[in-house]
Amino acid sequence: AAGARAVADGASLRAGDAEPPAVPPRTLVLGGTSAGKSVEAERRLSAFPEVEYVATGGARDGDAEWARRVLDHRERRPPSWRTTESCDLVPLLAADGPPLLVDCLSLWLADAMDAAGSWDGGEVGPRTAELVEAFRTTRRTVVAVSNEVGSGVVPATRSGRLFRDELGRLNAAVAGECEQVLLVVAGQVVPLREG
């Protein structure tokens, strides 16, 4: 993912001559909580000098554990990467610019469901369709992260089941637009689609 290559013994290499590696235009990295999906997504773009890292989680005042998670993510990023905190992904996907790392679609969906009033019957489908279309038409290299929640227990609450089902549909639709789909399980990467 970082563009490393084997050369013959004794070969001379010049630092800084390499172009960033060819990566698929669109990659979706799925996995469970703390499985290593964000680290894998970052690794996929680590050779690029500029990346726009889109954090969809936002701030949560008074939540020290959440603040620690955000800080851990920030400290892993190269200093040349720019962070954008936003759930407004469609304009970012439509704009020209460096590769885009979206972390993550599950938090984007929670925000979209809140905005649509989905918990009380509002429809989030048009907003997810707009996002999927933006993935389909983007000219940027994109690596997106999302949680895979359909393999666990059935949530006990109606809202939990609604979120799980909407996220499953969103993940399937975005995966359908991606050239590469990866599943991260216990830190191990399982390719689901390559090329």
PDB file of C-alpha atoms in Angstrom:
ATOM      1  CA  ALA A   1       0.000   0.000   0.000  1.00  0.00           C
ATOM      2  CA  ALA A   2       2.937   2.358   0.592  1.00  0.00           C
ATOM      3  CA  GLY A   3       4.609   1.675  -2.769  1.00  0.00           C
ATOM      4  CA  ALA A   4       7.608  -0.296  -1.445  1.00  0.00           C
ATOM      5  CA  ARG A   5       9.336  -2.463  -4.008  1.00  0.00           C
ATOM      6  CA  ALA A   6      12.143  -4.998  -4.056  1.00  0.00           C
ATOM      7  CA  VAL A   7      15.335  -4.105  -5.931  1.00  0.00           C
ATOM      8  CA  ALA A   8      18.482  -6.076  -6.697  1.00  0.00           C
ATOM      9  CA  ASP A   9      21.204  -6.244  -4.066  1.00  0.00           C
ATOM     10  CA  GLY A  10      23.641  -3.353  -4.477  1.00  0.00           C
ATOM     11  CA  ALA A  11      21.169  -1.152  -6.335  1.00  0.00           C
ATOM     12  CA  SER A  12      21.292   2.555  -5.529  1.00  0.00           C
ATOM     13  CA  LEU A  13      18.073   4.278  -4.614  1.00  0.00           C
ATOM     14  CA  ARG A  14      17.395   7.983  -4.361  1.00  0.00           C
ATOM     15  CA  ALA A  15      14.988   9.104  -1.671  1.00  0.00           C
ATOM     16  CA  GLY A  16      12.112  11.246  -2.822  1.00  0.00           C
ATOM     17  CA  ASP A  17      12.057  10.064  -6.443  1.00  0.00           C
ATOM     18  CA  ALA A  18       9.111   7.731  -6.073  1.00  0.00           C
ATOM     19  CA  GLU A  19       5.611   8.720  -7.072  1.00  0.00           C
ATOM     20  CA  PRO A  20       2.804   7.767  -4.711  1.00  0.00           C
ATOM     21  CA  PRO A  21       1.680   4.220  -5.471  1.00  0.00           C
ATOM     22  CA  ALA A  22      -1.261   3.519  -7.714  1.00  0.00           C
ATOM     23  CA  VAL A  23      -4.206   2.801  -5.462  1.00  0.00           C
ATOM     24  CA  PRO A  24      -7.771   2.027  -6.474  1.00  0.00           C
ATOM     25  CA  PRO A  25      -9.872   5.160  -6.998  1.00  0.00           C
ATOM     26  CA  ARG A  26     -12.359   4.096  -4.301  1.00  0.00           C
ATOM     27  CA  THR A  27     -11.731   1.781  -1.354  1.00  0.00           C
ATOM     28  CA  LEU A  28     -14.096   0.804   1.463  1.00  0.00           C
ATOM     29  CA  VAL A  29     -12.560  -0.569   4.664  1.00  0.00           C
ATOM     30  CA  LEU A  30     -15.082  -2.398   6.855  1.00  0.00           C
ATOM     31  CA  GLY A  31     -14.635  -3.965  10.265  1.00  0.00           C
ATOM     32  CA  GLY A  32     -15.827  -4.214  13.810  1.00  0.00           C
ATOM     33  CA  THR A  33     -15.076  -1.767  16.593  1.00  0.00           C
ATOM     34  CA  SER A  34     -11.332  -1.483  17.364  1.00  0.00           C
ATOM     35  CA  ALA A  35     -10.491  -4.118  14.723  1.00  0.00           C
ATOM     36  CA  GLY A  36      -7.891  -1.865  13.061  1.00  0.00           C
ATOM     37  CA  LYS A  37      -9.918  -0.504  10.137  1.00  0.00           C
ATOM     38  CA  SER A  38      -8.833   3.137  10.612  1.00  0.00           C
ATOM     39  CA  VAL A  39      -5.169   2.128  10.834  1.00  0.00           C
ATOM     40  CA  GLU A  40      -5.558   0.092   7.636  1.00  0.00           C
ATOM     41  CA  ALA A  41      -7.269   2.981   5.837  1.00  0.00           C
ATOM     42  CA  GLU A  42      -4.461   5.331   6.892  1.00  0.00           C
ATOM     43  CA  ARG A  43      -1.866   2.789   5.725  1.00  0.00           C
ATOM     44  CA  ARG A  44      -3.506   2.715   2.283  1.00  0.00           C
ATOM     45  CA  LEU A  45      -2.739   6.426   1.824  1.00  0.00           C
ATOM     46  CA  SER A  46       0.478   6.682   3.873  1.00  0.00           C
ATOM     47  CA  ALA A  47       2.730   7.278   0.835  1.00  0.00           C
ATOM     48  CA  PHE A  48       0.774  10.346  -0.294  1.00  0.00           C
ATOM     49  CA  PRO A  49       2.288  13.624   0.903  1.00  0.00           C
ATOM     50  CA  GLU A  50      -1.141  15.276   1.080  1.00  0.00           C
ATOM     51  CA  VAL A  51      -4.375  13.687   2.261  1.00  0.00           C
ATOM     52  CA  GLU A  52      -7.591  15.305   3.414  1.00  0.00           C
ATOM     53  CA  TYR A  53      -8.755  13.336   6.458  1.00  0.00           C
ATOM     54  CA  VAL A  54     -12.487  13.798   6.992  1.00  0.00           C
ATOM     55  CA  ALA A  55     -13.484  13.087  10.589  1.00  0.00           C
ATOM     56  CA  THR A  56     -17.266  12.642  10.838  1.00  0.00           C
ATOM     57  CA  GLY A  57     -17.421  12.067  14.597  1.00  0.00           C
ATOM     58  CA  GLY A  58     -17.429  15.652  15.802  1.00  0.00           C
ATOM     59  CA  ALA A  59     -16.729  16.783  19.346  1.00  0.00           C
ATOM     60  CA  ARG A  60     -18.545  15.478  22.395  1.00  0.00           C
ATOM     61  CA  ASP A  61     -18.245  17.950  25.214  1.00  0.00           C
ATOM     62  CA  GLY A  62     -17.367  16.392  28.551  1.00  0.00           C
ATOM     63  CA  ASP A  63     -16.623  12.923  27.136  1.00  0.00           C
ATOM     64  CA  ALA A  64     -12.980  12.255  28.086  1.00  0.00           C
ATOM     65  CA  GLU A  65     -12.930   8.773  26.546  1.00  0.00           C
ATOM     66  CA  TRP A  66     -14.124  10.143  23.170  1.00  0.00           C
ATOM     67  CA  ALA A  67     -11.548  12.948  23.346  1.00  0.00           C
ATOM     68  CA  ARG A  68      -8.823  10.321  23.908  1.00  0.00           C
ATOM     69  CA  ARG A  69      -9.978   8.364  20.838  1.00  0.00           C
ATOM     70  CA  VAL A  70      -9.913  11.513  18.697  1.00  0.00           C
ATOM     71  CA  LEU A  71      -6.439  12.408  19.979  1.00  0.00           C
ATOM     72  CA  ASP A  72      -5.134   8.889  19.249  1.00  0.00           C
ATOM     73  CA  HIS A  73      -6.376   9.184  15.656  1.00  0.00           C
ATOM     74  CA  ARG A  74      -4.836  12.659  15.241  1.00  0.00           C
ATOM     75  CA  GLU A  75      -1.452  11.581  16.593  1.00  0.00           C
ATOM     76  CA  ARG A  76      -1.213   8.756  14.032  1.00  0.00           C
ATOM     77  CA  ARG A  77      -1.648  11.084  11.045  1.00  0.00           C
ATOM     78  CA  PRO A  78       1.333  12.578   9.240  1.00  0.00           C
ATOM     79  CA  PRO A  79       1.676  16.325   9.863  1.00  0.00           C
ATOM     80  CA  SER A  80       1.178  17.048   6.141  1.00  0.00           C
ATOM     81  CA  TRP A  81      -2.357  15.630   6.208  1.00  0.00           C
ATOM     82  CA  ARG A  82      -5.189  18.136   6.607  1.00  0.00           C
ATOM     83  CA  THR A  83      -8.125  17.308   8.889  1.00  0.00           C
ATOM     84  CA  THR A  84     -11.656  18.392   8.052  1.00  0.00           C
ATOM     85  CA  GLU A  85     -14.320  17.743  10.676  1.00  0.00           C
ATOM     86  CA  SER A  86     -17.577  17.458   8.745  1.00  0.00           C
ATOM     87  CA  CYS A  87     -20.513  15.250   7.873  1.00  0.00           C
ATOM     88  CA  ASP A  88     -21.087  17.221   4.655  1.00  0.00           C
ATOM     89  CA  LEU A  89     -19.368  14.623   2.460  1.00  0.00           C
ATOM     90  CA  VAL A  90     -21.057  15.252  -0.904  1.00  0.00           C
ATOM     91  CA  PRO A  91     -19.268  18.585  -1.626  1.00  0.00           C
ATOM     92  CA  LEU A  92     -15.950  17.090  -0.500  1.00  0.00           C
ATOM     93  CA  LEU A  93     -16.383  14.162  -2.884  1.00  0.00           C
ATOM     94  CA  ALA A  94     -17.348  16.555  -5.700  1.00  0.00           C
ATOM     95  CA  ALA A  95     -14.338  18.861  -5.187  1.00  0.00           C
ATOM     96  CA  ASP A  96     -10.933  18.356  -6.720  1.00  0.00           C
ATOM     97  CA  GLY A  97      -8.099  17.800  -4.301  1.00  0.00           C
ATOM     98  CA  PRO A  98      -5.738  15.324  -2.709  1.00  0.00           C
ATOM     99  CA  PRO A  99      -6.875  11.844  -1.694  1.00  0.00           C
ATOM    100  CA  LEU A 100      -9.754  11.815   0.774  1.00  0.00           C
ATOM    101  CA  LEU A 101      -9.902   9.540   3.821  1.00  0.00           C
ATOM    102  CA  VAL A 102     -13.416   9.421   5.308  1.00  0.00           C
ATOM    103  CA  ASP A 103     -13.552   8.104   8.872  1.00  0.00           C
ATOM    104  CA  CYS A 104     -16.254   6.988   9.211  1.00  0.00           C
ATOM    105  CA  LEU A 105     -19.508   6.309   7.362  1.00  0.00           C
ATOM    106  CA  SER A 106     -21.219   4.896  10.473  1.00  0.00           C
ATOM    107  CA  LEU A 107     -20.859   8.205  12.304  1.00  0.00           C
ATOM    108  CA  TRP A 108     -21.955  10.015   9.134  1.00  0.00           C
ATOM    109  CA  LEU A 109     -25.085   7.832   9.052  1.00  0.00           C
ATOM    110  CA  ALA A 110     -25.923   8.529  12.708  1.00  0.00           C
ATOM    111  CA  ASP A 111     -25.724  12.260  11.949  1.00  0.00           C
ATOM    112  CA  ALA A 112     -27.827  11.844   8.774  1.00  0.00           C
ATOM    113  CA  MET A 113     -30.461   9.849  10.661  1.00  0.00           C
ATOM    114  CA  ASP A 114     -30.599  12.519  13.364  1.00  0.00           C
ATOM    115  CA  ALA A 115     -31.029  15.253  10.734  1.00  0.00           C
ATOM    116  CA  ALA A 116     -33.755  13.283   8.917  1.00  0.00           C
ATOM    117  CA  GLY A 117     -35.629  12.474  12.130  1.00  0.00           C
ATOM    118  CA  SER A 118     -35.269   8.768  11.296  1.00  0.00           C
ATOM    119  CA  TRP A 119     -35.740   7.727  14.908  1.00  0.00           C
ATOM    120  CA  ASP A 120     -39.312   9.041  14.641  1.00  0.00           C
ATOM    121  CA  GLY A 121     -40.067   7.788  11.124  1.00  0.00           C
ATOM    122  CA  GLY A 122     -38.157  10.303   8.975  1.00  0.00           C
ATOM    123  CA  GLU A 123     -36.617   8.984   5.758  1.00  0.00           C
ATOM    124  CA  VAL A 124     -32.815   8.949   5.443  1.00  0.00           C
ATOM    125  CA  GLY A 125     -32.840   7.173   2.053  1.00  0.00           C
ATOM    126  CA  PRO A 126     -32.552  10.314  -0.117  1.00  0.00           C
ATOM    127  CA  ARG A 127     -29.488  11.482   1.810  1.00  0.00           C
ATOM    128  CA  THR A 128     -27.764   8.090   1.550  1.00  0.00           C
ATOM    129  CA  ALA A 129     -28.618   7.895  -2.175  1.00  0.00           C
ATOM    130  CA  GLU A 130     -27.000  11.318  -2.646  1.00  0.00           C
ATOM    131  CA  LEU A 131     -23.865  10.102  -0.866  1.00  0.00           C
ATOM    132  CA  VAL A 132     -23.664   6.914  -2.945  1.00  0.00           C
ATOM    133  CA  GLU A 133     -24.012   8.980  -6.134  1.00  0.00           C
ATOM    134  CA  ALA A 134     -21.172  11.227  -4.919  1.00  0.00           C
ATOM    135  CA  PHE A 135     -18.989   8.132  -4.444  1.00  0.00           C
ATOM    136  CA  ARG A 136     -19.896   6.977  -7.947  1.00  0.00           C
ATOM    137  CA  THR A 137     -18.943  10.280  -9.608  1.00  0.00           C
ATOM    138  CA  THR A 138     -15.989  11.492  -7.528  1.00  0.00           C
ATOM    139  CA  ARG A 139     -12.721  12.195  -9.323  1.00  0.00           C
ATOM    140  CA  ARG A 140     -10.734  11.979  -6.071  1.00  0.00           C
ATOM    141  CA  THR A 141      -9.008   8.949  -4.664  1.00  0.00           C
ATOM    142  CA  VAL A 142     -11.137   7.974  -1.670  1.00  0.00           C
ATOM    143  CA  VAL A 143     -10.641   5.543   1.182  1.00  0.00           C
ATOM    144  CA  ALA A 144     -13.710   5.284   3.412  1.00  0.00           C
ATOM    145  CA  VAL A 145     -14.055   3.487   6.743  1.00  0.00           C
ATOM    146  CA  SER A 146     -17.275   1.980   8.081  1.00  0.00           C
ATOM    147  CA  ASN A 147     -18.337  -0.373  10.831  1.00  0.00           C
ATOM    148  CA  GLU A 148     -19.639  -3.807   9.949  1.00  0.00           C
ATOM    149  CA  VAL A 149     -22.483  -4.285  12.422  1.00  0.00           C
ATOM    150  CA  GLY A 150     -24.570  -6.996  10.767  1.00  0.00           C
ATOM    151  CA  SER A 151     -22.564  -9.925  12.137  1.00  0.00           C
ATOM    152  CA  GLY A 152     -23.401  -9.369  15.793  1.00  0.00           C
ATOM    153  CA  VAL A 153     -26.404  -9.963  17.949  1.00  0.00           C
ATOM    154  CA  VAL A 154     -29.780  -8.506  17.026  1.00  0.00           C
ATOM    155  CA  PRO A 155     -30.052  -5.156  18.831  1.00  0.00           C
ATOM    156  CA  ALA A 156     -32.618  -5.124  21.627  1.00  0.00           C
ATOM    157  CA  THR A 157     -34.066  -1.735  20.674  1.00  0.00           C
ATOM    158  CA  ARG A 158     -35.996  -0.551  17.640  1.00  0.00           C
ATOM    159  CA  SER A 159     -33.504   2.295  17.075  1.00  0.00           C
ATOM    160  CA  GLY A 160     -30.581  -0.138  17.255  1.00  0.00           C
ATOM    161  CA  ARG A 161     -32.170  -2.407  14.657  1.00  0.00           C
ATOM    162  CA  LEU A 162     -33.023   0.573  12.447  1.00  0.00           C
ATOM    163  CA  PHE A 163     -29.427   1.834  12.556  1.00  0.00           C
ATOM    164  CA  ARG A 164     -27.992  -1.638  11.902  1.00  0.00           C
ATOM    165  CA  ASP A 165     -30.259  -2.123   8.873  1.00  0.00           C
ATOM    166  CA  GLU A 166     -29.582   1.356   7.434  1.00  0.00           C
ATOM    167  CA  LEU A 167     -25.822   0.920   7.893  1.00  0.00           C
ATOM    168  CA  GLY A 168     -25.937  -2.476   6.199  1.00  0.00           C
ATOM    169  CA  ARG A 169     -27.719  -0.935   3.212  1.00  0.00           C
ATOM    170  CA  LEU A 170     -25.322   2.021   3.101  1.00  0.00           C
ATOM    171  CA  ASN A 171     -22.241  -0.219   3.299  1.00  0.00           C
ATOM    172  CA  ALA A 172     -23.574  -2.452   0.496  1.00  0.00           C
ATOM    173  CA  ALA A 173     -24.359   0.539  -1.732  1.00  0.00           C
ATOM    174  CA  VAL A 174     -20.972   2.227  -1.180  1.00  0.00           C
ATOM    175  CA  ALA A 175     -19.165  -1.112  -1.647  1.00  0.00           C
ATOM    176  CA  GLY A 176     -20.936  -1.430  -4.988  1.00  0.00           C
ATOM    177  CA  GLU A 177     -19.218   1.787  -6.118  1.00  0.00           C
ATOM    178  CA  CYS A 178     -15.734   0.837  -4.868  1.00  0.00           C
ATOM    179  CA  GLU A 179     -13.009  -0.932  -6.802  1.00  0.00           C
ATOM    180  CA  GLN A 180     -11.567  -2.314  -3.553  1.00  0.00           C
ATOM    181  CA  VAL A 181     -13.437  -3.545  -0.470  1.00  0.00           C
ATOM    182  CA  LEU A 182     -11.578  -4.812   2.583  1.00  0.00           C
ATOM    183  CA  LEU A 183     -12.747  -6.396   5.824  1.00  0.00           C
ATOM    184  CA  VAL A 184     -10.541  -5.988   8.898  1.00  0.00           C
ATOM    185  CA  VAL A 185     -10.985  -8.697  11.524  1.00  0.00           C
ATOM    186  CA  ALA A 186      -8.737  -8.780  14.612  1.00  0.00           C
ATOM    187  CA  GLY A 187      -6.210  -6.576  12.809  1.00  0.00           C
ATOM    188  CA  GLN A 188      -6.088  -8.892   9.794  1.00  0.00           C
ATOM    189  CA  VAL A 189      -7.120  -7.612   6.363  1.00  0.00           C
ATOM    190  CA  VAL A 190      -9.393  -9.819   4.291  1.00  0.00           C
ATOM    191  CA  PRO A 191      -9.887  -8.597   0.705  1.00  0.00           C
ATOM    192  CA  LEU A 192     -13.530  -8.831  -0.373  1.00  0.00           C
ATOM    193  CA  ARG A 193     -13.010  -7.143  -3.758  1.00  0.00           C
ATOM    194  CA  GLU A 194      -9.739  -6.259  -5.487  1.00  0.00           C
ATOM    195  CA  GLY A 195      -9.662  -4.213  -8.684  1.00  0.00           C
TER     196      GLY A 195
END
